[in-house]
């Protein structure tokens, strides 16, 4: 299989990936673009830009619930008009460099957001979370020395919780691993809830793995803060009514096909802004009201 | 294995059963008592009463989260003083009859409660539920002809939802089968939530399979009523702070043992009375306030 075919296969992997979060998948898209730009047999910048743009648009639309993917690819597409007039020996490295730089910005934003999130959590506190998020994992890495405790969920159907359990075990963080159904029981014993997000919507609500909304309800009922931590690349101009919540293969439920019974596997739910205490990005901590008005006013910067 | 040994084995089965609800297990206890009374080699009523009482007390304490078990066995124990003075040929049938009658009362109460619950649900409505309950299943049997729809949950770790799916499929009820994590998504599309209970506490809160509290929170947030249907044998004098929430084997989570990671498998959670629209028993529909004051005032009777 040649390099171009590998890139096309990469697109399919992004579309079907159920384990990686939006940030990781968005950067994976940029890495695929780099590989494609390196391998595509174009005679000039125009031909390269055309080919790369086609792939980039396919990648952008592969995961409609993930704003980061759309935003990072859109940021990349801005470089293309400039390279169209260039000879191929200049255009090729320019395209590759542009994609790499945006991936690096995303990586840095994740680190900065996780650092701001970690600063919210005092020594010895218990953090309850749901699903697996690279931002959250980075926050736990900062927290390992501060003897925080974690409550993590199985996160069915694919059980990303098992991966998070392994990572937290390696970090030496005292962790309770629960079924998704126990979220209510354990939220009552935690000091705060902290989750990642796949997309943050215009109205301040957060799209994340199904079950996140239940954790937010339980946190609210238990009177503990509920923080969403994500880089600002995940902000979307869509509102809750406009977003597509992806449905995945019902075979993941491993349940038999029965007459009159429809298996449902909606991967994401929407946590309304009213249940979110603050959104933590690379810019700092945005309280819920700042979050709601983030389009019209500058965000508060955190610690 | 002789009949007495079988009864002792029955006690262990009741203690470890994860699939049957409180009503079914409570009646199973009474059936074990009938078998034991039939087989126990007593010379008179006194010896029989002693032996049966020992077994009955063990059965009563086998499942501390289930008030029905305690209540039905306590109701049965009332017959024992009377048979102590009887010859064995009168005492034996008296004990067996008493246990059978109480089981029959329980069965009738379940049917009456489910009939009252079914009366709450109009044609074509969508009912969301969690876990498996014999009372609920009886309600769905009454509803099959009325073209209601159901949303049912997997109910991890042991997935009782699969059994419910089979039963509803057989009844021809249009059913959506979801993971527990999707409860929030689907509560928003349902017309009402209806669950069974293992125990109804003095303060009107309900002990049921873990995840029920999350469904109640989601129902409240979605503005749909949340009904608990159970026979009054499940009422307990304990309050939320006094009840034991059983923890089961963590092997049910099928997760690896990792350093610093503690697997937790708490089977039941408590749904506070403030989230319960009404409790439906064999006596009818008790609204939440009536439910809260049920010790001091007569219940409202339903339709």
Coordinates of C-alpha atoms in Angstrom, one line a residue:
Chain A
X1 CA 0.0 0.0 0.0
X2 CA 1.4 3.4 -0.9
X3 CA 1.6 6.5 1.2
X4 CA -1.5 8.1 -0.3
X5 CA -3.6 5.0 0.2
X6 CA -2.4 5.0 3.9
X7 CA -3.7 8.5 4.3
X8 CA -7.1 7.5 2.8
X9 CA -7.1 4.7 5.3
X10 CA -6.2 7.2 8.0
X11 CA -9.4 9.1 7.2
X12 CA -11.5 6.0 7.7
X13 CA -9.8 5.3 11.0
X14 CA -10.6 8.8 12.2
X15 CA -14.3 8.3 11.2
X16 CA -14.6 5.0 13.1
X17 CA -12.3 5.7 16.1
X18 CA -14.2 5.3 19.4
X19 CA -11.3 5.4 21.8
X20 CA -9.5 8.7 21.2
X21 CA -11.0 12.0 22.2
X22 CA -11.6 15.0 19.9
X23 CA -8.2 16.7 20.6
X24 CA -6.2 13.6 19.7
X25 CA -8.3 12.9 16.7
X26 CA -8.0 16.5 15.4
X27 CA -4.2 16.3 15.7
X28 CA -4.3 12.9 14.0
X29 CA -6.0 14.6 11.1
X30 CA -3.2 17.1 10.8
X31 CA -0.6 14.4 10.9
X32 CA -2.5 12.6 8.1
X33 CA -2.4 15.9 6.1
X34 CA 1.4 16.2 6.7
X35 CA 1.9 12.6 5.4
X36 CA -0.4 13.3 2.4
X37 CA 1.3 16.5 1.5
X38 CA 4.7 14.7 1.7
X39 CA 3.6 11.9 -0.6
X40 CA 1.2 13.5 -3.1
X41 CA 2.7 13.5 -6.6
X42 CA 1.8 17.2 -7.5
X43 CA 3.6 19.1 -10.2
X44 CA 3.0 22.5 -8.6
X45 CA 1.5 24.3 -5.5
X46 CA -1.9 24.5 -7.1
X47 CA -2.3 20.8 -7.7
X48 CA -1.0 20.1 -4.2
X49 CA -3.4 22.6 -2.6
X50 CA -6.3 21.1 -4.5
X51 CA -5.5 17.5 -3.5
X52 CA -4.8 18.4 0.1
X53 CA -7.9 20.5 0.4
X54 CA -10.1 17.6 -0.8
X55 CA -8.6 15.3 1.9
X56 CA -8.8 18.1 4.6
X57 CA -12.5 18.7 3.9
X58 CA -13.2 14.9 4.2
X59 CA -11.3 14.8 7.4
X60 CA -13.1 17.8 8.7
X61 CA -16.5 16.2 8.2
X62 CA -15.6 12.8 9.5
X63 CA -16.7 13.5 13.1
X64 CA -19.6 16.0 13.2
X65 CA -19.8 15.9 17.0
X66 CA -16.2 17.2 17.3
X67 CA -15.7 20.9 16.8
X68 CA -11.9 20.6 17.4
X69 CA -11.6 18.6 14.2
X70 CA -13.4 21.3 12.2
X71 CA -11.6 24.2 13.9
X72 CA -8.1 22.8 13.5
X73 CA -8.7 21.8 9.9
X74 CA -10.3 25.2 9.1
X75 CA -7.2 26.9 10.6
X76 CA -5.0 24.8 8.4
X77 CA -7.1 25.5 5.2
X78 CA -6.2 29.3 5.6
X79 CA -2.6 28.5 4.4
X80 CA -3.7 26.9 1.1
X81 CA -4.5 30.0 -1.0
X82 CA -1.0 31.3 -0.4
X83 CA 0.8 28.1 -1.6
X84 CA -1.3 27.8 -4.8
X85 CA 1.0 30.1 -6.7
X86 CA 4.2 28.6 -5.3
X87 CA 6.5 26.0 -7.1
X88 CA 6.1 22.5 -5.6
X89 CA 9.5 22.6 -3.9
X90 CA 8.3 25.6 -1.7
X91 CA 4.6 24.6 -1.5
X92 CA 5.1 21.1 -0.2
X93 CA 7.2 22.1 2.9
X94 CA 4.9 25.1 3.5
X95 CA 1.8 22.9 3.7
X96 CA 3.5 20.4 5.9
X97 CA 4.9 23.1 8.2
X98 CA 1.5 24.8 8.5
X99 CA -0.3 21.6 9.5
X100 CA 2.5 20.7 12.0
X101 CA 2.3 24.1 13.6
X102 CA -1.4 24.0 14.2
X103 CA -1.1 20.5 15.7
X104 CA 1.6 21.9 18.0
X105 CA -0.6 24.9 19.0
X106 CA -3.4 22.4 19.9
X107 CA -1.0 20.3 21.9
X108 CA 0.2 23.4 23.8
X109 CA -3.4 24.5 24.4
X110 CA -4.3 21.1 25.9
X111 CA -1.3 21.4 28.3
X112 CA -2.2 24.9 29.3
X113 CA -5.8 24.0 29.9
X114 CA -4.9 21.0 32.0
X115 CA -2.5 23.1 34.0
X116 CA -5.3 25.6 34.8
X117 CA -7.6 22.7 35.7
X118 CA -5.1 21.2 38.0
X119 CA -4.7 24.5 39.8
X120 CA -8.4 24.3 40.8
X121 CA -7.8 21.1 42.8
X122 CA -6.4 21.2 46.3
X123 CA -4.3 18.5 47.9
X124 CA -6.2 15.4 49.0
X125 CA -9.4 16.2 47.1
X126 CA -11.5 13.6 45.3
X127 CA -12.2 14.2 41.7
X128 CA -15.0 12.3 39.9
X129 CA -14.9 12.1 36.1
X130 CA -16.4 10.3 33.2
X131 CA -14.9 8.8 30.0
X132 CA -11.3 9.4 28.9
X133 CA -9.9 12.7 27.9
X134 CA -6.3 13.6 27.0
X135 CA -6.8 17.0 28.7
X136 CA -8.0 15.3 31.9
X137 CA -5.2 12.9 31.8
X138 CA -2.7 15.7 31.5
X139 CA -4.4 17.4 34.5
X140 CA -4.0 14.2 36.5
X141 CA -0.3 14.0 35.6
X142 CA 0.1 17.5 37.2
X143 CA -1.9 16.3 40.2
X144 CA -0.2 13.0 41.0
X145 CA 2.2 14.6 43.4
X146 CA -0.6 16.3 45.3
X147 CA -2.3 13.1 46.5
X148 CA -5.6 13.7 44.9
X149 CA -8.0 10.8 44.6
X150 CA -10.0 9.9 41.6
X151 CA -13.4 8.2 40.9
X152 CA -13.6 7.0 37.3
X153 CA -16.3 5.3 35.3
X154 CA -16.3 2.2 33.2
X155 CA -17.7 4.3 30.3
X156 CA -19.7 1.8 28.3
X157 CA -20.0 0.5 25.7
X158 CA -16.2 0.5 24.9
X159 CA -15.0 0.9 28.5
X160 CA -12.5 3.7 28.0
X161 CA -12.4 3.7 31.8
X162 CA -10.1 0.7 31.7
X163 CA -7.5 2.8 29.8
X164 CA -7.8 5.7 32.3
X165 CA -7.5 3.2 35.2
X166 CA -4.2 1.9 33.8
X167 CA -2.9 5.5 33.4
X168 CA -4.0 6.5 36.9
X169 CA -2.6 3.3 38.4
X170 CA 0.8 4.1 36.7
X171 CA 0.6 7.6 38.2
X172 CA 0.0 6.2 41.7
X173 CA -3.3 8.0 42.1
X174 CA -5.7 6.4 44.5
X175 CA -8.7 5.5 42.2
X176 CA -12.1 4.1 42.6
X177 CA -13.4 2.4 39.4
X178 CA -17.2 2.3 39.1
X179 CA -19.9 1.3 36.7
X180 CA -21.6 4.2 34.9
X181 CA -24.8 3.5 36.9
X182 CA -22.9 4.3 40.2
X183 CA -22.2 7.9 39.2
X184 CA -24.9 9.2 41.5
X185 CA -23.7 7.3 44.5
X186 CA -20.1 8.4 44.1
X187 CA -20.7 12.0 43.1
X188 CA -22.1 12.5 46.6
X189 CA -18.7 11.5 48.1
X190 CA -16.5 13.5 45.7
X191 CA -15.3 17.1 46.1
X192 CA -15.6 18.1 42.5
X193 CA -16.4 16.8 39.0
X194 CA -14.0 17.4 36.1
X195 CA -14.6 16.2 32.6
X196 CA -13.2 16.9 29.1
X197 CA -15.4 17.9 26.2
X198 CA -15.6 17.0 22.6
X199 CA -17.2 20.3 21.7
X200 CA -18.3 23.4 23.6
X201 CA -21.4 24.9 22.0
X202 CA -22.3 28.6 21.5
X203 CA -24.7 28.6 24.4
X204 CA -22.0 27.3 26.8
X205 CA -23.3 23.7 26.9
X206 CA -20.8 20.9 26.4
X207 CA -20.9 17.9 24.1
X208 CA -19.1 14.9 25.7
X209 CA -19.4 11.2 26.0
X210 CA -22.9 10.0 26.9
X211 CA -23.2 10.0 30.7
X212 CA -21.5 13.3 31.2
X213 CA -24.9 15.0 31.6
X214 CA -25.8 12.5 34.3
X215 CA -22.6 13.3 36.1
X216 CA -23.4 17.0 35.9
X217 CA -26.9 16.4 37.3
X218 CA -25.5 14.3 40.1
X219 CA -22.8 16.9 40.9
X220 CA -25.4 19.7 41.0
X221 CA -27.6 17.6 43.3
X222 CA -24.7 16.8 45.5
X223 CA -23.7 20.5 45.6
X224 CA -20.2 20.0 44.2
X225 CA -18.7 22.0 41.3
X226 CA -18.7 20.6 37.8
X227 CA -15.8 21.7 35.6
X228 CA -15.3 21.2 31.9
X229 CA -11.7 21.4 30.7
X230 CA -11.0 21.8 27.0
X231 CA -8.9 23.9 24.8
X232 CA -10.6 26.7 22.9
X233 CA -10.2 24.9 19.6
X234 CA -13.2 22.9 20.8
X235 CA -15.5 25.9 20.8
X236 CA -18.2 25.7 18.2
X237 CA -20.7 28.3 16.7
X238 CA -23.4 25.7 16.8
X239 CA -26.1 25.7 19.5
X240 CA -27.5 22.6 21.2
X241 CA -30.4 22.3 18.8
X242 CA -28.0 22.3 15.7
X243 CA -25.4 19.8 16.8
X244 CA -25.3 16.2 15.4
X245 CA -24.9 13.6 18.2
X246 CA -23.2 10.7 16.5
X247 CA -24.7 7.3 16.7
X248 CA -22.2 4.4 16.5
X249 CA -22.6 0.7 15.6
X250 CA -25.2 -1.0 17.8
X251 CA -23.0 -4.1 17.6
X252 CA -20.9 -2.4 20.4
X253 CA -23.8 -3.1 22.8
X254 CA -23.3 -6.9 22.3
X255 CA -27.0 -7.4 22.7
X256 CA -29.1 -9.9 20.6
X257 CA -31.4 -8.6 17.8
X258 CA -35.0 -9.1 18.9
X259 CA -38.3 -8.3 17.3
X260 CA -39.6 -4.9 18.4
X261 CA -36.3 -4.0 20.2
X262 CA -34.1 -1.3 18.8
X263 CA -30.6 -1.0 20.1
X264 CA -29.4 2.6 20.5
X265 CA -25.8 3.7 20.8
X266 CA -25.8 7.5 20.9
X267 CA -22.2 8.4 21.8
X268 CA -22.5 11.9 23.1
X269 CA -24.9 13.9 25.3
X270 CA -25.2 17.6 25.9
X271 CA -24.6 19.1 29.4
X272 CA -26.4 22.4 29.6
X273 CA -24.4 25.5 30.7
X274 CA -26.6 25.9 33.8
X275 CA -25.0 22.7 35.2
X276 CA -21.4 23.8 34.4
X277 CA -19.7 25.7 37.2
X278 CA -16.8 26.8 34.9
X279 CA -15.1 26.0 31.6
X280 CA -11.3 25.7 31.9
X281 CA -9.3 26.5 28.7
X282 CA -5.8 27.4 27.8
X283 CA -6.8 31.0 28.6
X284 CA -7.8 30.2 32.2
X285 CA -11.1 29.6 34.1
X286 CA -14.3 30.9 32.5
X287 CA -17.1 30.9 34.9
X288 CA -20.5 29.8 33.6
X289 CA -21.8 33.3 33.0
X290 CA -18.5 34.4 31.3
X291 CA -18.8 31.2 29.3
X292 CA -22.3 32.0 28.2
X293 CA -21.3 35.4 27.0
X294 CA -17.9 34.4 25.6
X295 CA -18.8 35.6 22.1
X296 CA -19.3 39.2 23.2
X297 CA -16.9 39.7 26.1
X298 CA -13.2 38.8 26.8
X299 CA -12.9 35.7 29.0
X300 CA -11.8 36.0 32.6
X301 CA -8.3 34.6 33.0
X302 CA -7.7 32.1 35.8
X303 CA -4.8 31.4 38.1
Chain B
X1 CA -28.8 -34.3 48.6
X2 CA -31.8 -34.4 51.0
X3 CA -34.6 -31.9 51.1
X4 CA -33.2 -30.1 54.2
X5 CA -29.8 -29.7 52.5
X6 CA -31.6 -28.3 49.4
X7 CA -33.3 -25.7 51.6
X8 CA -30.0 -24.6 53.1
X9 CA -28.6 -24.3 49.6
X10 CA -31.7 -22.2 48.7
X11 CA -30.6 -19.8 51.5
X12 CA -27.2 -19.4 49.9
X13 CA -28.9 -18.8 46.5
X14 CA -31.1 -16.1 47.9
X15 CA -28.0 -14.4 49.4
X16 CA -26.1 -14.4 46.2
X17 CA -28.9 -13.9 43.6
X18 CA -28.2 -10.8 41.5
X19 CA -30.9 -11.3 38.9
X20 CA -34.2 -11.5 40.8
X21 CA -35.8 -8.5 42.4
X22 CA -36.9 -8.2 46.0
X23 CA -40.4 -9.4 45.5
X24 CA -39.4 -12.6 43.7
X25 CA -36.7 -13.3 46.2
X26 CA -39.0 -12.7 49.2
X27 CA -41.5 -15.2 47.8
X28 CA -38.6 -17.6 47.0
X29 CA -37.8 -17.4 50.8
X30 CA -41.4 -18.4 51.6
X31 CA -41.2 -21.3 49.2
X32 CA -38.0 -22.5 50.8
X33 CA -39.8 -22.3 54.2
X34 CA -42.6 -24.5 52.8
X35 CA -40.1 -27.1 51.6
X36 CA -38.2 -27.1 54.8
X37 CA -41.4 -27.4 56.9
X38 CA -42.5 -30.3 54.7
X39 CA -39.1 -32.2 55.1
X40 CA -37.9 -31.4 58.6
X41 CA -38.0 -34.5 60.8
X42 CA -39.7 -32.9 63.9
X43 CA -41.5 -34.9 66.5
X44 CA -43.8 -32.1 67.5
X45 CA -44.9 -28.5 66.7
X46 CA -42.4 -27.0 69.1
X47 CA -39.4 -28.7 67.4
X48 CA -40.7 -27.8 64.0
X49 CA -41.3 -24.2 65.0
X50 CA -37.7 -23.9 66.4
X51 CA -36.1 -25.3 63.3
X52 CA -38.2 -23.2 60.9
X53 CA -37.6 -20.1 62.9
X54 CA -33.9 -20.5 62.7
X55 CA -34.0 -20.9 58.9
X56 CA -36.5 -18.0 58.5
X57 CA -34.3 -15.6 60.5
X58 CA -31.3 -16.6 58.3
X59 CA -33.4 -15.9 55.2
X60 CA -34.7 -12.6 56.6
X61 CA -31.1 -11.3 57.1
X62 CA -29.7 -12.6 53.8
X63 CA -30.4 -9.4 51.8
X64 CA -30.3 -6.3 54.0
X65 CA -31.2 -3.9 51.2
X66 CA -34.5 -5.7 50.6
X67 CA -37.3 -4.8 53.0
X68 CA -39.8 -7.1 51.3
X69 CA -37.8 -10.1 52.5
X70 CA -37.8 -8.9 56.1
X71 CA -41.4 -8.0 56.0
X72 CA -42.7 -11.2 54.4
X73 CA -40.7 -13.4 56.7
X74 CA -41.7 -11.3 59.8
X75 CA -45.4 -11.7 58.7
X76 CA -44.8 -15.4 58.5
X77 CA -43.0 -15.6 61.9
X78 CA -46.3 -14.4 63.6
X79 CA -47.8 -17.9 63.0
X80 CA -45.1 -19.8 64.8
X81 CA -46.1 -19.3 68.5
X82 CA -49.5 -20.8 67.7
X83 CA -48.1 -24.0 66.2
X84 CA -45.7 -24.7 69.0
X85 CA -48.3 -26.4 71.1
X86 CA -49.7 -28.4 68.3
X87 CA -49.0 -32.1 67.4
X88 CA -46.8 -32.5 64.4
X89 CA -49.6 -33.6 62.1
X90 CA -51.4 -30.3 62.6
X91 CA -48.3 -28.1 63.0
X92 CA -46.7 -29.1 59.7
X93 CA -49.6 -28.2 57.4
X94 CA -50.3 -25.1 59.4
X95 CA -46.7 -23.8 58.9
X96 CA -46.7 -24.6 55.2
X97 CA -50.1 -23.0 54.7
X98 CA -49.1 -19.9 56.5
X99 CA -46.0 -19.4 54.4
X100 CA -48.0 -20.1 51.2
X101 CA -50.7 -17.6 52.0
X102 CA -48.2 -14.8 52.6
X103 CA -46.5 -15.6 49.3
X104 CA -49.9 -15.4 47.7
X105 CA -50.7 -12.1 49.3
X106 CA -47.4 -10.7 48.0
X107 CA -48.1 -12.0 44.5
X108 CA -51.6 -10.4 44.6
X109 CA -50.1 -7.1 45.9
X110 CA -47.6 -7.0 43.0
X111 CA -50.5 -7.6 40.5
X112 CA -52.6 -4.9 42.1
X113 CA -49.7 -2.4 42.2
X114 CA -48.8 -3.1 38.6
X115 CA -52.5 -2.6 37.6
X116 CA -52.5 0.8 39.3
X117 CA -49.3 1.8 37.6
X118 CA -50.6 0.7 34.2
X119 CA -53.6 2.9 34.7
X120 CA -51.3 6.0 34.9
X121 CA -50.1 5.4 31.3
X122 CA -52.0 6.6 28.4
X123 CA -52.1 4.9 24.9
X124 CA -49.0 5.6 22.8
X125 CA -46.9 7.0 25.7
X126 CA -43.2 6.3 26.0
X127 CA -42.1 4.8 29.4
X128 CA -38.4 4.9 30.4
X129 CA -37.3 2.5 33.1
X130 CA -34.1 1.1 34.7
X131 CA -33.2 -2.4 35.8
X132 CA -35.7 -5.3 35.9
X133 CA -38.6 -5.5 38.2
X134 CA -41.4 -8.1 38.3
X135 CA -43.9 -5.4 39.2
X136 CA -42.8 -3.4 36.2
X137 CA -43.0 -6.4 33.9
X138 CA -46.5 -7.1 35.2
X139 CA -47.4 -3.4 34.3
X140 CA -46.0 -3.8 30.8
X141 CA -48.1 -7.0 30.4
X142 CA -51.3 -4.9 31.1
X143 CA -50.0 -2.2 28.7
X144 CA -49.1 -4.3 25.7
X145 CA -52.5 -3.8 24.1
X146 CA -52.3 -0.1 24.6
X147 CA -49.3 0.4 22.2
X148 CA -47.1 2.1 24.7
X149 CA -43.4 2.3 23.9
X150 CA -40.5 1.5 26.3
X151 CA -37.0 2.7 26.8
X152 CA -35.0 0.2 28.8
X153 CA -31.4 0.2 30.1
X154 CA -28.7 -2.4 29.9
X155 CA -28.3 -2.3 33.7
X156 CA -24.7 -3.1 34.2
X157 CA -22.9 -5.0 35.6
X158 CA -25.1 -8.1 35.1
X159 CA -27.3 -6.6 32.3
X160 CA -30.8 -7.5 33.6
X161 CA -31.9 -5.3 30.7
X162 CA -31.4 -8.2 28.3
X163 CA -34.0 -10.2 30.2
X164 CA -36.4 -7.3 30.1
X165 CA -35.7 -6.8 26.4
X166 CA -36.7 -10.4 25.7
X167 CA -39.9 -10.1 27.7
X168 CA -40.9 -6.9 26.0
X169 CA -40.1 -8.3 22.6
X170 CA -42.4 -11.2 23.4
X171 CA -45.1 -8.8 24.4
X172 CA -44.7 -6.9 21.1
X173 CA -43.9 -3.6 22.8
X174 CA -41.8 -1.2 20.7
X175 CA -38.6 -0.9 22.8
X176 CA -35.4 1.1 22.7
X177 CA -32.5 -0.6 24.5
X178 CA -29.8 1.8 25.7
X179 CA -26.6 1.8 27.8
X180 CA -27.0 3.1 31.3
X181 CA -25.0 6.2 30.2
X182 CA -27.7 7.2 27.7
X183 CA -30.4 7.6 30.4
X184 CA -30.1 11.4 30.2
X185 CA -30.4 11.5 26.5
X186 CA -33.5 9.3 26.4
X187 CA -35.3 10.6 29.5
X188 CA -35.7 13.8 27.5
X189 CA -37.7 12.0 24.8
X190 CA -39.9 9.9 27.2
X191 CA -43.3 10.8 28.6
X192 CA -42.7 9.3 32.1
X193 CA -40.3 7.2 34.1
X194 CA -41.5 4.1 36.0
X195 CA -39.3 1.9 38.1
X196 CA -39.7 -0.8 40.7
X197 CA -38.0 -0.6 44.1
X198 CA -36.2 -3.0 46.4
X199 CA -37.2 -1.0 49.5
X200 CA -39.2 2.2 50.2
X201 CA -37.7 4.0 53.2
X202 CA -39.5 5.8 56.0
X203 CA -38.7 9.2 54.5
X204 CA -40.3 8.2 51.2
X205 CA -37.0 7.6 49.4
X206 CA -36.6 4.5 47.3
X207 CA -33.7 2.0 47.3
X208 CA -33.4 0.4 43.9
X209 CA -30.7 -0.8 41.5
X210 CA -27.8 1.7 41.1
X211 CA -28.6 4.2 38.3
X212 CA -32.3 4.7 39.4
X213 CA -31.3 7.9 41.2
X214 CA -29.7 9.1 37.9
X215 CA -32.9 8.3 36.0
X216 CA -34.8 10.3 38.6
X217 CA -32.5 13.3 38.3
X218 CA -32.8 13.1 34.5
X219 CA -36.6 12.8 34.7
X220 CA -36.8 15.8 37.0
X221 CA -34.6 17.8 34.7
X222 CA -36.7 16.8 31.6
X223 CA -39.9 17.7 33.4
X224 CA -41.4 14.2 33.2
X225 CA -43.0 12.4 36.1
X226 CA -41.0 9.7 38.0
X227 CA -43.1 6.9 39.4
X228 CA -42.0 4.1 41.8
X229 CA -44.2 1.0 41.7
X230 CA -43.9 -1.5 44.5
X231 CA -46.2 -3.4 46.9
X232 CA -46.4 -2.1 50.4
X233 CA -44.5 -5.2 51.7
X234 CA -41.4 -3.2 50.6
X235 CA -42.0 -0.3 53.0
X236 CA -39.3 -0.1 55.6
X237 CA -39.0 1.8 58.9
X238 CA -35.4 2.6 58.1
X239 CA -34.3 6.1 56.9
X240 CA -31.8 6.8 54.2
X241 CA -29.0 7.1 56.7
X242 CA -29.7 3.7 58.3
X243 CA -30.1 1.5 55.3
X244 CA -27.3 -0.9 54.1
X245 CA -26.5 -0.6 50.4
X246 CA -25.2 -4.0 49.4
X247 CA -21.9 -4.3 47.7
X248 CA -21.4 -7.2 45.4
X249 CA -18.4 -9.1 44.1
X250 CA -16.1 -6.7 42.1
X251 CA -15.4 -9.6 39.8
X252 CA -18.7 -8.7 38.1
X253 CA -17.0 -5.6 36.7
X254 CA -14.6 -7.8 34.7
X255 CA -11.9 -5.3 35.1
X256 CA -8.2 -6.1 35.9
X257 CA -6.7 -5.7 39.4
X258 CA -4.3 -2.7 39.2
X259 CA -2.2 -1.1 41.9
X260 CA -4.0 1.9 43.5
X261 CA -7.3 1.1 41.7
X262 CA -10.2 -0.1 43.8
X263 CA -13.1 -1.7 41.9
X264 CA -16.5 -0.7 43.4
X265 CA -19.8 -2.5 42.9
X266 CA -22.5 -0.9 45.0
X267 CA -25.7 -2.5 43.8
X268 CA -28.3 0.0 45.0
X269 CA -28.7 3.7 45.2
X270 CA -31.3 5.8 47.0
X271 CA -33.6 8.1 45.1
X272 CA -34.8 10.9 47.5
X273 CA -38.6 11.5 47.9
X274 CA -38.3 15.0 46.4
X275 CA -37.5 13.4 43.0
X276 CA -40.4 10.9 43.2
X277 CA -43.7 12.1 41.7
X278 CA -45.7 9.3 43.3
X279 CA -45.4 5.8 44.7
X280 CA -47.8 3.3 43.3
X281 CA -48.7 0.3 45.6
X282 CA -51.5 -2.2 45.7
X283 CA -53.5 0.5 47.6
X284 CA -53.3 2.9 44.7
X285 CA -51.2 6.1 43.9
X286 CA -49.6 7.8 46.8
X287 CA -48.3 11.3 45.8
X288 CA -45.0 12.3 47.1
X289 CA -46.3 14.3 50.0
X290 CA -48.7 11.5 51.0
X291 CA -45.8 9.2 50.6
X292 CA -43.7 11.2 53.0
X293 CA -46.4 11.3 55.6
X294 CA -47.7 7.7 55.0
X295 CA -47.0 6.7 58.6
X296 CA -49.4 9.2 60.0
X297 CA -52.2 9.5 57.5
X298 CA -54.1 7.1 55.3
X299 CA -52.9 6.8 51.7
X300 CA -54.8 8.4 48.8
X301 CA -56.2 5.6 46.7
X302 CA -55.7 5.8 43.0
X303 CA -57.8 5.2 40.0

